[in-house]
């Protein structure tokens, strides 16, 4: 799977980050807790230089809890600060406030941070919670946030929001797949059915019960047959009585992204290749 996506606003985002680094004390990188490595900006340290980085694993309610705990330990072992949050239910924000209080106490003013991350990891939802704002644009499509905006978050934070950012070419297919599964790449750039078959392949290896319980499929079948079963069991039929596998593929991806298949982590700390090699 070869994905190239680097529109002009992403190059602009990199410029916004670099131009405003001198104004901030910390960089808050939002990643998806289900795939912290794959949604982590690979050249983040080159981009932010010596600025302090805090990795915030958002959507922790959709990831396997024990796996997320291992990621926190992994980042700590590698000298990186991280914490997990659920922005929808405001879980984990107490630790964030403690982090802000500790740093801001040293500088005797509200902590100034810049929020960065790939599309669709929930940056706007995170900012809504921390700033107590209901009016910021949020959505489940990558790239909805535009421009830049400073927000005052009580007496603890002053935040600069930035649009989503991706790198010019995704070299590792496994990374591209996980970004696609999570909705970080625009659907128009993807072969939705192909991506859904890859997701089915992964789930059948690691979490077969999720597909059986959610869609009533036969776990012994191969991914194309399972996708067809999903379509038929959901009543998605196309002209001529054929199963509408495209609609089934879109439904599967959407429901996975929304957590309707359960708490599923896509990667483990230190995992190299493994189950992703043959997908």
Coordinates of C-alpha atoms in Angstrom, one line a residue:
X1 CA 0.0 0.0 0.0
X2 CA 1.6 3.2 -1.1
X3 CA 0.2 6.4 0.4
X4 CA 1.4 9.9 -0.5
X5 CA -0.4 12.7 1.3
X6 CA 1.2 16.0 2.0
X7 CA -1.1 18.9 1.1
X8 CA 0.0 22.5 1.5
X9 CA -1.6 23.0 4.8
X10 CA 0.6 20.3 6.4
X11 CA 3.7 22.1 5.2
X12 CA 2.2 25.2 6.7
X13 CA 1.6 23.4 10.0
X14 CA 5.3 22.6 10.3
X15 CA 6.1 26.3 9.8
X16 CA 3.5 27.3 12.4
X17 CA 5.1 24.9 14.9
X18 CA 8.7 26.1 14.2
X19 CA 7.7 29.7 14.2
X20 CA 6.0 29.5 17.6
X21 CA 8.3 27.2 19.5
X22 CA 10.0 30.2 21.1
X23 CA 6.7 31.2 22.7
X24 CA 6.0 27.9 24.4
X25 CA 7.4 25.8 27.3
X26 CA 6.1 22.4 26.2
X27 CA 4.9 20.5 23.1
X28 CA 1.9 18.4 23.7
X29 CA 1.8 15.6 21.1
X30 CA -1.5 13.9 20.9
X31 CA -1.4 10.3 19.7
X32 CA -4.0 7.5 19.4
X33 CA -3.6 5.2 22.4
X34 CA -4.5 2.2 20.1
X35 CA -1.3 2.9 18.1
X36 CA 1.0 5.3 19.9
X37 CA 4.0 4.5 17.8
X38 CA 2.3 4.7 14.4
X39 CA 0.5 7.9 15.2
X40 CA 3.7 9.5 16.7
X41 CA 5.3 12.0 14.4
X42 CA 8.6 10.3 13.6
X43 CA 10.7 13.4 13.3
X44 CA 9.1 15.2 16.2
X45 CA 12.4 15.8 18.0
X46 CA 14.0 17.3 14.9
X47 CA 10.9 19.5 14.5
X48 CA 10.8 20.8 18.1
X49 CA 14.5 20.8 19.0
X50 CA 15.2 21.0 22.7
X51 CA 11.6 21.9 23.8
X52 CA 10.1 19.6 26.4
X53 CA 7.7 17.0 24.9
X54 CA 4.7 15.4 26.6
X55 CA 3.1 12.5 24.7
X56 CA -0.6 12.3 25.4
X57 CA -2.3 9.0 24.5
X58 CA -5.8 10.0 23.7
X59 CA -8.8 7.7 23.2
X60 CA -7.5 5.5 25.9
X61 CA -11.0 4.2 26.5
X62 CA -10.8 2.5 23.0
X63 CA -7.4 0.8 23.7
X64 CA -6.6 -2.2 25.7
X65 CA -5.8 -0.9 29.2
X66 CA -2.9 -3.1 30.0
X67 CA -1.3 -2.4 26.7
X68 CA -1.6 1.3 27.3
X69 CA 0.1 0.9 30.7
X70 CA 3.0 -0.9 28.9
X71 CA 3.3 2.1 26.5
X72 CA 3.5 4.5 29.5
X73 CA 6.4 2.4 30.9
X74 CA 8.0 2.1 27.4
X75 CA 8.1 5.9 27.0
X76 CA 9.4 6.3 30.5
X77 CA 12.2 3.8 29.9
X78 CA 13.1 5.9 26.8
X79 CA 13.2 9.1 28.7
X80 CA 9.9 10.5 27.4
X81 CA 7.0 11.8 29.5
X82 CA 3.6 10.4 28.6
X83 CA 0.1 9.9 30.0
X84 CA -3.2 8.4 28.8
X85 CA -6.5 10.3 28.6
X86 CA -10.1 9.8 27.5
X87 CA -11.1 13.3 26.2
X88 CA -14.7 12.3 25.9
X89 CA -15.2 11.6 29.6
X90 CA -12.4 13.7 30.9
X91 CA -10.4 10.8 32.3
X92 CA -6.7 11.3 33.0
X93 CA -6.8 15.1 33.1
X94 CA -5.9 15.2 36.8
X95 CA -2.4 13.9 35.9
X96 CA -2.1 16.5 33.2
X97 CA -3.0 19.3 35.6
X98 CA -0.3 18.0 38.0
X99 CA 2.2 18.0 35.2
X100 CA 1.3 21.6 34.3
X101 CA 1.3 22.7 38.0
X102 CA 4.8 21.3 38.4
X103 CA 6.2 23.0 35.4
X104 CA 4.4 26.3 35.7
X105 CA 5.5 26.5 39.3
X106 CA 9.0 26.8 38.1
X107 CA 8.3 29.6 35.8
X108 CA 5.6 31.4 37.9
X109 CA 3.0 31.8 35.2
X110 CA 0.6 29.6 33.2
X111 CA 2.3 26.9 31.2
X112 CA 2.4 27.7 27.5
X113 CA 2.0 24.7 25.2
X114 CA 1.6 23.9 21.5
X115 CA -0.7 21.0 20.6
X116 CA 0.5 18.8 17.7
X117 CA -0.5 15.5 16.2
X118 CA -1.6 13.6 13.1
X119 CA -5.2 14.0 11.9
X120 CA -8.0 12.4 13.7
X121 CA -6.3 11.6 17.0
X122 CA -8.7 13.9 18.9
X123 CA -6.7 17.1 19.3
X124 CA -9.9 19.3 19.3
X125 CA -11.7 17.1 21.7
X126 CA -8.7 17.2 24.0
X127 CA -8.5 21.0 23.8
X128 CA -12.3 21.3 24.4
X129 CA -11.8 19.4 27.7
X130 CA -8.7 21.2 28.9
X131 CA -10.0 24.6 27.9
X132 CA -13.6 24.0 28.9
X133 CA -14.7 25.1 25.4
X134 CA -17.7 23.8 23.5
X135 CA -17.3 25.8 20.3
X136 CA -14.1 24.4 18.8
X137 CA -14.5 22.4 15.7
X138 CA -14.3 18.7 16.2
X139 CA -15.1 15.8 13.9
X140 CA -14.2 12.3 12.9
X141 CA -12.6 13.3 9.6
X142 CA -8.9 14.0 9.3
X143 CA -8.0 17.6 8.5
X144 CA -11.0 19.4 9.9
X145 CA -8.9 21.9 12.0
X146 CA -7.4 24.8 10.1
X147 CA -5.2 27.8 10.9
X148 CA -4.0 28.5 14.5
X149 CA -5.7 29.6 17.7
X150 CA -4.4 30.4 21.2
X151 CA -6.7 29.2 24.0
X152 CA -6.6 30.1 27.7
X153 CA -7.2 27.0 29.8
X154 CA -7.9 28.3 33.3
X155 CA -4.9 29.4 35.3
X156 CA -2.8 26.4 34.3
X157 CA -2.4 26.4 30.5
X158 CA -2.2 28.7 27.5
X159 CA -2.4 26.5 24.4
X160 CA -1.8 27.0 20.7
X161 CA -3.7 24.6 18.5
X162 CA -2.4 23.5 15.1
X163 CA -3.9 21.5 12.2
X164 CA -3.1 17.8 11.7
X165 CA 0.3 16.9 10.3
X166 CA 1.6 13.9 8.3
X167 CA 4.9 13.2 6.7
X168 CA 5.4 13.2 2.9
X169 CA 5.7 9.5 2.5
X170 CA 4.7 6.6 4.8
X171 CA 7.5 4.2 4.3
X172 CA 6.3 1.2 6.5
X173 CA 3.2 -0.5 5.2
X174 CA 2.2 -1.5 8.7
X175 CA 2.2 2.1 9.8
X176 CA 0.1 3.1 6.8
X177 CA -2.4 0.4 7.6
X178 CA -2.8 1.4 11.2
X179 CA -3.2 5.1 10.2
X180 CA -5.8 4.1 7.7
X181 CA -7.7 1.9 10.2
X182 CA -7.8 4.8 12.7
X183 CA -9.1 7.3 10.1
X184 CA -5.9 9.4 10.1
X185 CA -5.7 9.3 6.3
X186 CA -8.5 10.7 4.1
X187 CA -10.8 8.0 2.9
X188 CA -10.7 9.4 -0.7
X189 CA -7.0 8.3 -0.8
X190 CA -7.7 4.8 0.2
X191 CA -9.1 1.6 -1.3
X192 CA -11.7 1.1 1.4
X193 CA -12.4 -2.5 0.7
X194 CA -8.7 -3.4 0.6
X195 CA -8.1 -1.6 3.9
X196 CA -11.1 -3.4 5.5
X197 CA -9.8 -6.8 4.4
X198 CA -6.5 -6.0 6.0
X199 CA -8.3 -5.0 9.2
X200 CA -10.3 -8.2 9.1
X201 CA -7.1 -10.2 8.7
X202 CA -5.6 -8.6 11.7
X203 CA -8.7 -9.0 13.8
X204 CA -9.1 -12.7 12.9
X205 CA -5.5 -13.3 14.1
X206 CA -5.7 -11.4 17.3
X207 CA -9.3 -10.7 18.2
X208 CA -11.5 -13.1 16.2
X209 CA -14.3 -13.0 18.8
X210 CA -14.9 -9.3 18.0
X211 CA -16.0 -10.0 14.5
X212 CA -18.0 -13.0 15.4
X213 CA -19.8 -11.2 18.2
X214 CA -20.4 -8.0 16.3
X215 CA -21.3 -9.3 12.9
X216 CA -22.1 -13.0 13.3
X217 CA -19.5 -14.1 10.8
X218 CA -17.8 -17.5 10.4
X219 CA -14.4 -17.2 11.9
X220 CA -13.0 -20.0 9.8
X221 CA -13.5 -18.1 6.5
X222 CA -11.0 -15.8 4.8
X223 CA -11.3 -12.0 4.8
X224 CA -13.2 -11.6 1.5
X225 CA -15.8 -14.1 2.5
X226 CA -16.1 -12.5 6.0
X227 CA -16.6 -9.1 4.4
X228 CA -19.4 -10.5 2.2
X229 CA -20.9 -12.1 5.3
X230 CA -20.9 -8.8 7.1
X231 CA -22.7 -7.2 4.2
X232 CA -25.3 -9.9 4.1
X233 CA -25.8 -10.0 7.8
X234 CA -26.3 -6.2 7.9
X235 CA -28.7 -6.3 4.9
X236 CA -26.3 -4.4 2.7
X237 CA -27.3 -5.5 -0.8
X238 CA -26.4 -4.0 -4.2
X239 CA -28.1 -4.3 -7.5
X240 CA -28.7 -7.8 -8.8
X241 CA -28.8 -9.3 -5.3
X242 CA -25.1 -9.0 -4.7
X243 CA -23.6 -8.2 -1.3
X244 CA -22.6 -4.5 -1.0
X245 CA -19.1 -5.1 0.2
X246 CA -18.1 -1.5 -0.2
X247 CA -20.8 -0.4 2.3
X248 CA -19.8 -3.2 4.6
X249 CA -16.2 -2.1 4.4
X250 CA -17.0 1.5 5.3
X251 CA -19.2 0.3 8.2
X252 CA -16.5 -2.0 9.6
X253 CA -13.9 0.8 9.5
X254 CA -16.3 3.3 11.1
X255 CA -17.4 1.0 13.8
X256 CA -13.8 0.0 14.6
X257 CA -12.8 3.7 14.8
X258 CA -15.7 4.4 17.2
X259 CA -14.7 1.5 19.4
X260 CA -17.8 -0.6 18.7
X261 CA -15.8 -3.7 18.3
X262 CA -14.3 -3.4 21.8
X263 CA -11.1 -2.1 23.4
X264 CA -8.4 -3.0 20.8
X265 CA -4.8 -2.0 20.6
X266 CA -3.1 -2.3 17.2
X267 CA 0.5 -2.4 18.5
X268 CA 2.6 -3.4 21.5
X269 CA 5.8 -1.7 22.7
X270 CA 8.8 -3.2 21.0
X271 CA 6.8 -5.0 18.4
X272 CA 8.6 -5.4 15.1
X273 CA 6.8 -6.8 12.1
X274 CA 5.1 -9.9 13.6
X275 CA 1.5 -10.3 12.6
X276 CA 1.7 -7.3 10.3
X277 CA 4.2 -8.9 7.9
X278 CA 1.7 -11.1 6.0
X279 CA -1.2 -8.7 6.0

